Short mmCIF file of C-alpha atoms and ligand atoms in Angstrom, two decimals:
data_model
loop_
_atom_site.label_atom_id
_atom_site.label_comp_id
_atom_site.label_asym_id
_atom_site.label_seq_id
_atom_site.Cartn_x
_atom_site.Cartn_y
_atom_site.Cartn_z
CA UNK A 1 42.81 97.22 162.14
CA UNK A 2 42.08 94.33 159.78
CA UNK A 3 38.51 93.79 161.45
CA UNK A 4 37.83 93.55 165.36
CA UNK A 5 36.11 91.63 168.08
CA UNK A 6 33.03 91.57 169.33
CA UNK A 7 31.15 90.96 172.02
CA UNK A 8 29.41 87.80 170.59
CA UNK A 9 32.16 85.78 169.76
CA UNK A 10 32.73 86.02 173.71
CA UNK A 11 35.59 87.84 174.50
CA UNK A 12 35.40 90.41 177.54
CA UNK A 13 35.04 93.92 176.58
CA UNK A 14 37.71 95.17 177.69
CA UNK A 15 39.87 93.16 175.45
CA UNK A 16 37.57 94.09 172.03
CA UNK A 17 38.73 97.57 173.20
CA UNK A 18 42.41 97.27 174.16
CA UNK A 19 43.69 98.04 170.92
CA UNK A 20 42.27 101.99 171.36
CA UNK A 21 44.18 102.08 174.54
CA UNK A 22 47.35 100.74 172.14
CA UNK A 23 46.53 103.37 169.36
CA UNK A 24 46.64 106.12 172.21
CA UNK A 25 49.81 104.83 173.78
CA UNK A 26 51.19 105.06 169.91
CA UNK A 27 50.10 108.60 169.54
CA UNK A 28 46.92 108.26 167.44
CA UNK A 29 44.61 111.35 167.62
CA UNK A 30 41.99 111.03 165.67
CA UNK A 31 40.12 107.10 165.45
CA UNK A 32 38.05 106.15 162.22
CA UNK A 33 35.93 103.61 162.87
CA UNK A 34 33.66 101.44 160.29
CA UNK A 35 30.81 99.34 160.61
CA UNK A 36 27.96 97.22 158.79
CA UNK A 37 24.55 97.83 159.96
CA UNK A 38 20.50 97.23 159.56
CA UNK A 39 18.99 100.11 158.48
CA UNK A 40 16.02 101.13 160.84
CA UNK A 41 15.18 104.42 159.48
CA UNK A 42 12.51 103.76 157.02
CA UNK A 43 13.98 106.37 154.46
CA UNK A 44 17.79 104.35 154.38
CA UNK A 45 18.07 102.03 151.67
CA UNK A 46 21.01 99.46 151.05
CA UNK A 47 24.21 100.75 149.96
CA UNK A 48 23.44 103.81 152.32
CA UNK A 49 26.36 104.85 154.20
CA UNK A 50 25.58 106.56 157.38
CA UNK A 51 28.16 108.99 159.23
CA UNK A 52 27.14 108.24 162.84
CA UNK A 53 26.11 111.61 164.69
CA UNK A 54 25.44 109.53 168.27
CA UNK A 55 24.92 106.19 169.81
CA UNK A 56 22.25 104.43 171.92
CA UNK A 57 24.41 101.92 174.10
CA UNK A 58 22.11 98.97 174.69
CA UNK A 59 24.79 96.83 176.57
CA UNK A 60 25.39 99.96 178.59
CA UNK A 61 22.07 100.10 180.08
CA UNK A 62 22.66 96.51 181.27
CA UNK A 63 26.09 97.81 182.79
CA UNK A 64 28.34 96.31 180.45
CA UNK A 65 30.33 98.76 179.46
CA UNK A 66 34.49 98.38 178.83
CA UNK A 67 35.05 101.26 181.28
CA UNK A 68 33.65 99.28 184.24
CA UNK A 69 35.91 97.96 186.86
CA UNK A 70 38.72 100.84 188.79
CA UNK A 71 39.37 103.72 186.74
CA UNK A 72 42.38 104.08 184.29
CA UNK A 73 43.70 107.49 185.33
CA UNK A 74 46.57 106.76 182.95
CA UNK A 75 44.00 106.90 180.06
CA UNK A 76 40.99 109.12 181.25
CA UNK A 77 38.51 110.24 183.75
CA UNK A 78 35.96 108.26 185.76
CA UNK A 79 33.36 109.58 184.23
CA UNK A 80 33.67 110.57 180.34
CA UNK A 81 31.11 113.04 178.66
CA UNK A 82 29.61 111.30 175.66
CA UNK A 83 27.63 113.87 174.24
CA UNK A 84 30.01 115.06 171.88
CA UNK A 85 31.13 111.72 170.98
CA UNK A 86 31.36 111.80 167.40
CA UNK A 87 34.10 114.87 166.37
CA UNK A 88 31.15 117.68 164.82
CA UNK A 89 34.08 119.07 162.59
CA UNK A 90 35.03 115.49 161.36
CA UNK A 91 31.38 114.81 160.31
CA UNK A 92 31.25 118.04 158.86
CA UNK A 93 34.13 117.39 156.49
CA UNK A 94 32.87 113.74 155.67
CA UNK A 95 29.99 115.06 154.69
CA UNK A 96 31.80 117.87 152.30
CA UNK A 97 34.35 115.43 150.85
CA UNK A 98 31.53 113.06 150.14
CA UNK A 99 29.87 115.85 148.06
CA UNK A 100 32.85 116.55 146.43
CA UNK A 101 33.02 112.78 145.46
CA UNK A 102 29.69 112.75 144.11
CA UNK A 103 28.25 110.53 147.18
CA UNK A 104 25.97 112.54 148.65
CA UNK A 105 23.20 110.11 147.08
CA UNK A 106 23.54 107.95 149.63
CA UNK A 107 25.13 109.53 152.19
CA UNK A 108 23.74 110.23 155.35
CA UNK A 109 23.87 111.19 159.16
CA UNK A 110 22.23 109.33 161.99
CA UNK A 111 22.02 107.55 165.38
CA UNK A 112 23.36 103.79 165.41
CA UNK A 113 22.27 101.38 168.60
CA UNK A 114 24.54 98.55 169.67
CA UNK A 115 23.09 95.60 170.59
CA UNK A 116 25.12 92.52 172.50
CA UNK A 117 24.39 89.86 168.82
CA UNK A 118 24.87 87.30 167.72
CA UNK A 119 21.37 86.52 166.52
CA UNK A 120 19.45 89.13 164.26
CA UNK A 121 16.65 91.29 166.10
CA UNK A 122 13.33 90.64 166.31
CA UNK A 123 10.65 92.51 164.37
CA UNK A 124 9.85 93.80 167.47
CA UNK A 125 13.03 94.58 168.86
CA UNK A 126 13.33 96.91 165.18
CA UNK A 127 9.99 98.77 166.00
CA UNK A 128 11.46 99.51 169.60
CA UNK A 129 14.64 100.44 168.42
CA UNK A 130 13.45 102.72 165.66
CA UNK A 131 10.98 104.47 168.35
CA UNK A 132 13.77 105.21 170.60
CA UNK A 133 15.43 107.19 167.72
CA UNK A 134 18.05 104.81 166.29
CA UNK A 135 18.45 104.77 162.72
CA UNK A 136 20.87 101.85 162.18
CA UNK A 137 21.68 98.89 164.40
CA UNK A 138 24.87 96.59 164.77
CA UNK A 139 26.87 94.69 167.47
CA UNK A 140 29.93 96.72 167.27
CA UNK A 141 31.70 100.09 167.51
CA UNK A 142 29.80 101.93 170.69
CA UNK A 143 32.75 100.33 172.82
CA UNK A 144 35.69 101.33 170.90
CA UNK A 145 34.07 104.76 170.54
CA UNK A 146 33.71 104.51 174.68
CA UNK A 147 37.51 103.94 175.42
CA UNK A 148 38.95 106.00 172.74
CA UNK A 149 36.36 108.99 173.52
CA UNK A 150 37.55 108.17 177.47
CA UNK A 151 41.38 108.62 176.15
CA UNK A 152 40.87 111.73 174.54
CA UNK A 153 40.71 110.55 170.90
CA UNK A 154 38.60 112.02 168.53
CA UNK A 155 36.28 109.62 166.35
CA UNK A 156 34.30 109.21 163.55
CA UNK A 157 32.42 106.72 162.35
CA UNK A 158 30.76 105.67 159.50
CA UNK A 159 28.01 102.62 159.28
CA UNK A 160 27.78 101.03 155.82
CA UNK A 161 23.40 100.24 155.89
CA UNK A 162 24.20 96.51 154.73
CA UNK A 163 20.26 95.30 154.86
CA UNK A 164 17.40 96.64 155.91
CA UNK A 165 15.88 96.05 159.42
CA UNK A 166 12.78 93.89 158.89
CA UNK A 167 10.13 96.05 160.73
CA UNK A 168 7.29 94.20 159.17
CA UNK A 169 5.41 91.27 160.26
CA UNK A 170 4.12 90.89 156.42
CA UNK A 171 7.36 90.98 155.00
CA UNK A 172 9.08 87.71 153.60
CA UNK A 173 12.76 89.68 154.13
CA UNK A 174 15.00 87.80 156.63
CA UNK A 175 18.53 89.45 157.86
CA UNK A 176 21.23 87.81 156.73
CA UNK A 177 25.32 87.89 156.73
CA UNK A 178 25.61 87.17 152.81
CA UNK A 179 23.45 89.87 152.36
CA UNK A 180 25.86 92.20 155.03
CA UNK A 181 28.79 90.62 153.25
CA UNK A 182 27.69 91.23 149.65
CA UNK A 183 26.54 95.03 150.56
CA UNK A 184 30.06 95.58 151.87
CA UNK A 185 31.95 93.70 148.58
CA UNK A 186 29.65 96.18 146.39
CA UNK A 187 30.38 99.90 148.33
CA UNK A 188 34.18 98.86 149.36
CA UNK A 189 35.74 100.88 146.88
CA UNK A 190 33.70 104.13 147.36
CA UNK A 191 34.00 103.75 150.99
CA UNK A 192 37.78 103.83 150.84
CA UNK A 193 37.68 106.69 148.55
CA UNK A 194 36.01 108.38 151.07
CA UNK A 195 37.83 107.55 153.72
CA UNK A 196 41.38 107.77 152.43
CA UNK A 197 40.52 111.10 150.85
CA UNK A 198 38.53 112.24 154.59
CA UNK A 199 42.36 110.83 155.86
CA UNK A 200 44.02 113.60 153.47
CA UNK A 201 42.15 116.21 154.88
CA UNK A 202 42.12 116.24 158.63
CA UNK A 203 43.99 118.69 160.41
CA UNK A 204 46.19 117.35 163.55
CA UNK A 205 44.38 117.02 166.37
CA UNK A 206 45.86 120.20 168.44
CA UNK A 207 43.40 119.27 171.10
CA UNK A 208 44.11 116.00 172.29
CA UNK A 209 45.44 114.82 175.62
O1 R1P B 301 29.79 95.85 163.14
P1 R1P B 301 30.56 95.03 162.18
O2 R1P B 301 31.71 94.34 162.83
O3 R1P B 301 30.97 95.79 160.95
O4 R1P B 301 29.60 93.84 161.65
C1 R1P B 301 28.20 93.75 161.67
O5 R1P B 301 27.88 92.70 160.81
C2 R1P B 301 27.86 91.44 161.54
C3 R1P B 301 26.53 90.79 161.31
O6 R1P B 301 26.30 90.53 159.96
C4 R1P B 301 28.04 91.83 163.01
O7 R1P B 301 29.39 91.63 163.40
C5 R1P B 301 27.67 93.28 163.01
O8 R1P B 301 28.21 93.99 164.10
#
């Protein structure tokens, strides 16, 4: 996909997520999903790109979630497991191809928490967030990972740390899209190293549904 939807700009969920129900129905296995992010783990610094080991689901908690409303048997079950889901083996690989690349600098593994957007969180919000155990936050991906994960489709996932959550009521830092923009213009070509060369090595998926 040439970018996505989000929640913010108001669409229902279900609709940021209908193209994963498309990719299944065109035999897609295996989804790669990317993402920009605020760093919340105190040792991330810009330019960090984290391969996402789990998710907190913020909008979830609230009961928005894209799987609401009567189940799609077609797709999945009523009730999907998420605790496996970001593919181990996938992260695994990412993590050796980004050695082999020379990234392993700043590469690294962690828990991203969606949040509903559009405006920036508050420092407090950060401090929360951070406690809970998330290392990166955004407004995206959690809900594509939901449907795809409910359809049987492996994913992986990889959040670029575009700025650094301001966790600080000292600090003079603001978040900022340039700043998310201009952290993305700087890593884009190492990221599609990565991911086109992660592409070249994944096995067919011999387990999907
Ligand atoms: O998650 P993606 O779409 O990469 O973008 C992230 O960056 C934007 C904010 O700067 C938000 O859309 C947030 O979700």
């Amino acid at each position: 996909m040439q970018g996505r939807f989000h929640l913010y700009e108001g669409y229902p969920i279900q609709k940021i997520t209908l193209p994963m129900r498309v990719f299944k129905l065109m035999g897609v296995q295996t989804m790669i999903m990317t993402n920009a992010a605020g760093g919340l783990n105190q040792d991330f610094k810009v330019g960090d790109v984290m391969i996402i080991k789990d998710h907190i689901n913020m909008p979830g908690f609230a009961g928005v979630s894209p799987l609401c409303g009567p189940n799609e048997d077609r797709f999945g079950v009523r009730f999907p497991c998420m605790s496996d889901a970001y593919d181990r083996e996938l992260r695994g690989l990412a993590l050796a191809v980004g050695a082999e690349l020379g990234f392993s600098d700043f590469l690294k593994e962690g828990v991203y928490c969606v949040l509903g957007g559009p405006s920036f969180e508050t420092i407090a919000e950060c401090r929360m967030l951070n406690r809970l155990g998330a290392d990166a936050v955004g407004m995206s991906t959690v809900h594509e990972v939901i449907v795809s994960r409910h359809a049987g489709m492996r994913c992986f996932a990889l959040s670029l740390i575009s700025n650094k959550a301001v966790m600080d009521y000292d600090s003079e830092e603001r978040a900022n899209h340039e700043e998310v923009l201009e952290t993305g213009r700087l890593r884009a070509e190492q990221l599609e190293k990565l991911v086109s060369t992660l592409v070249g090595r994944i096995e067919p998926n011999n387990n999907a549904c």
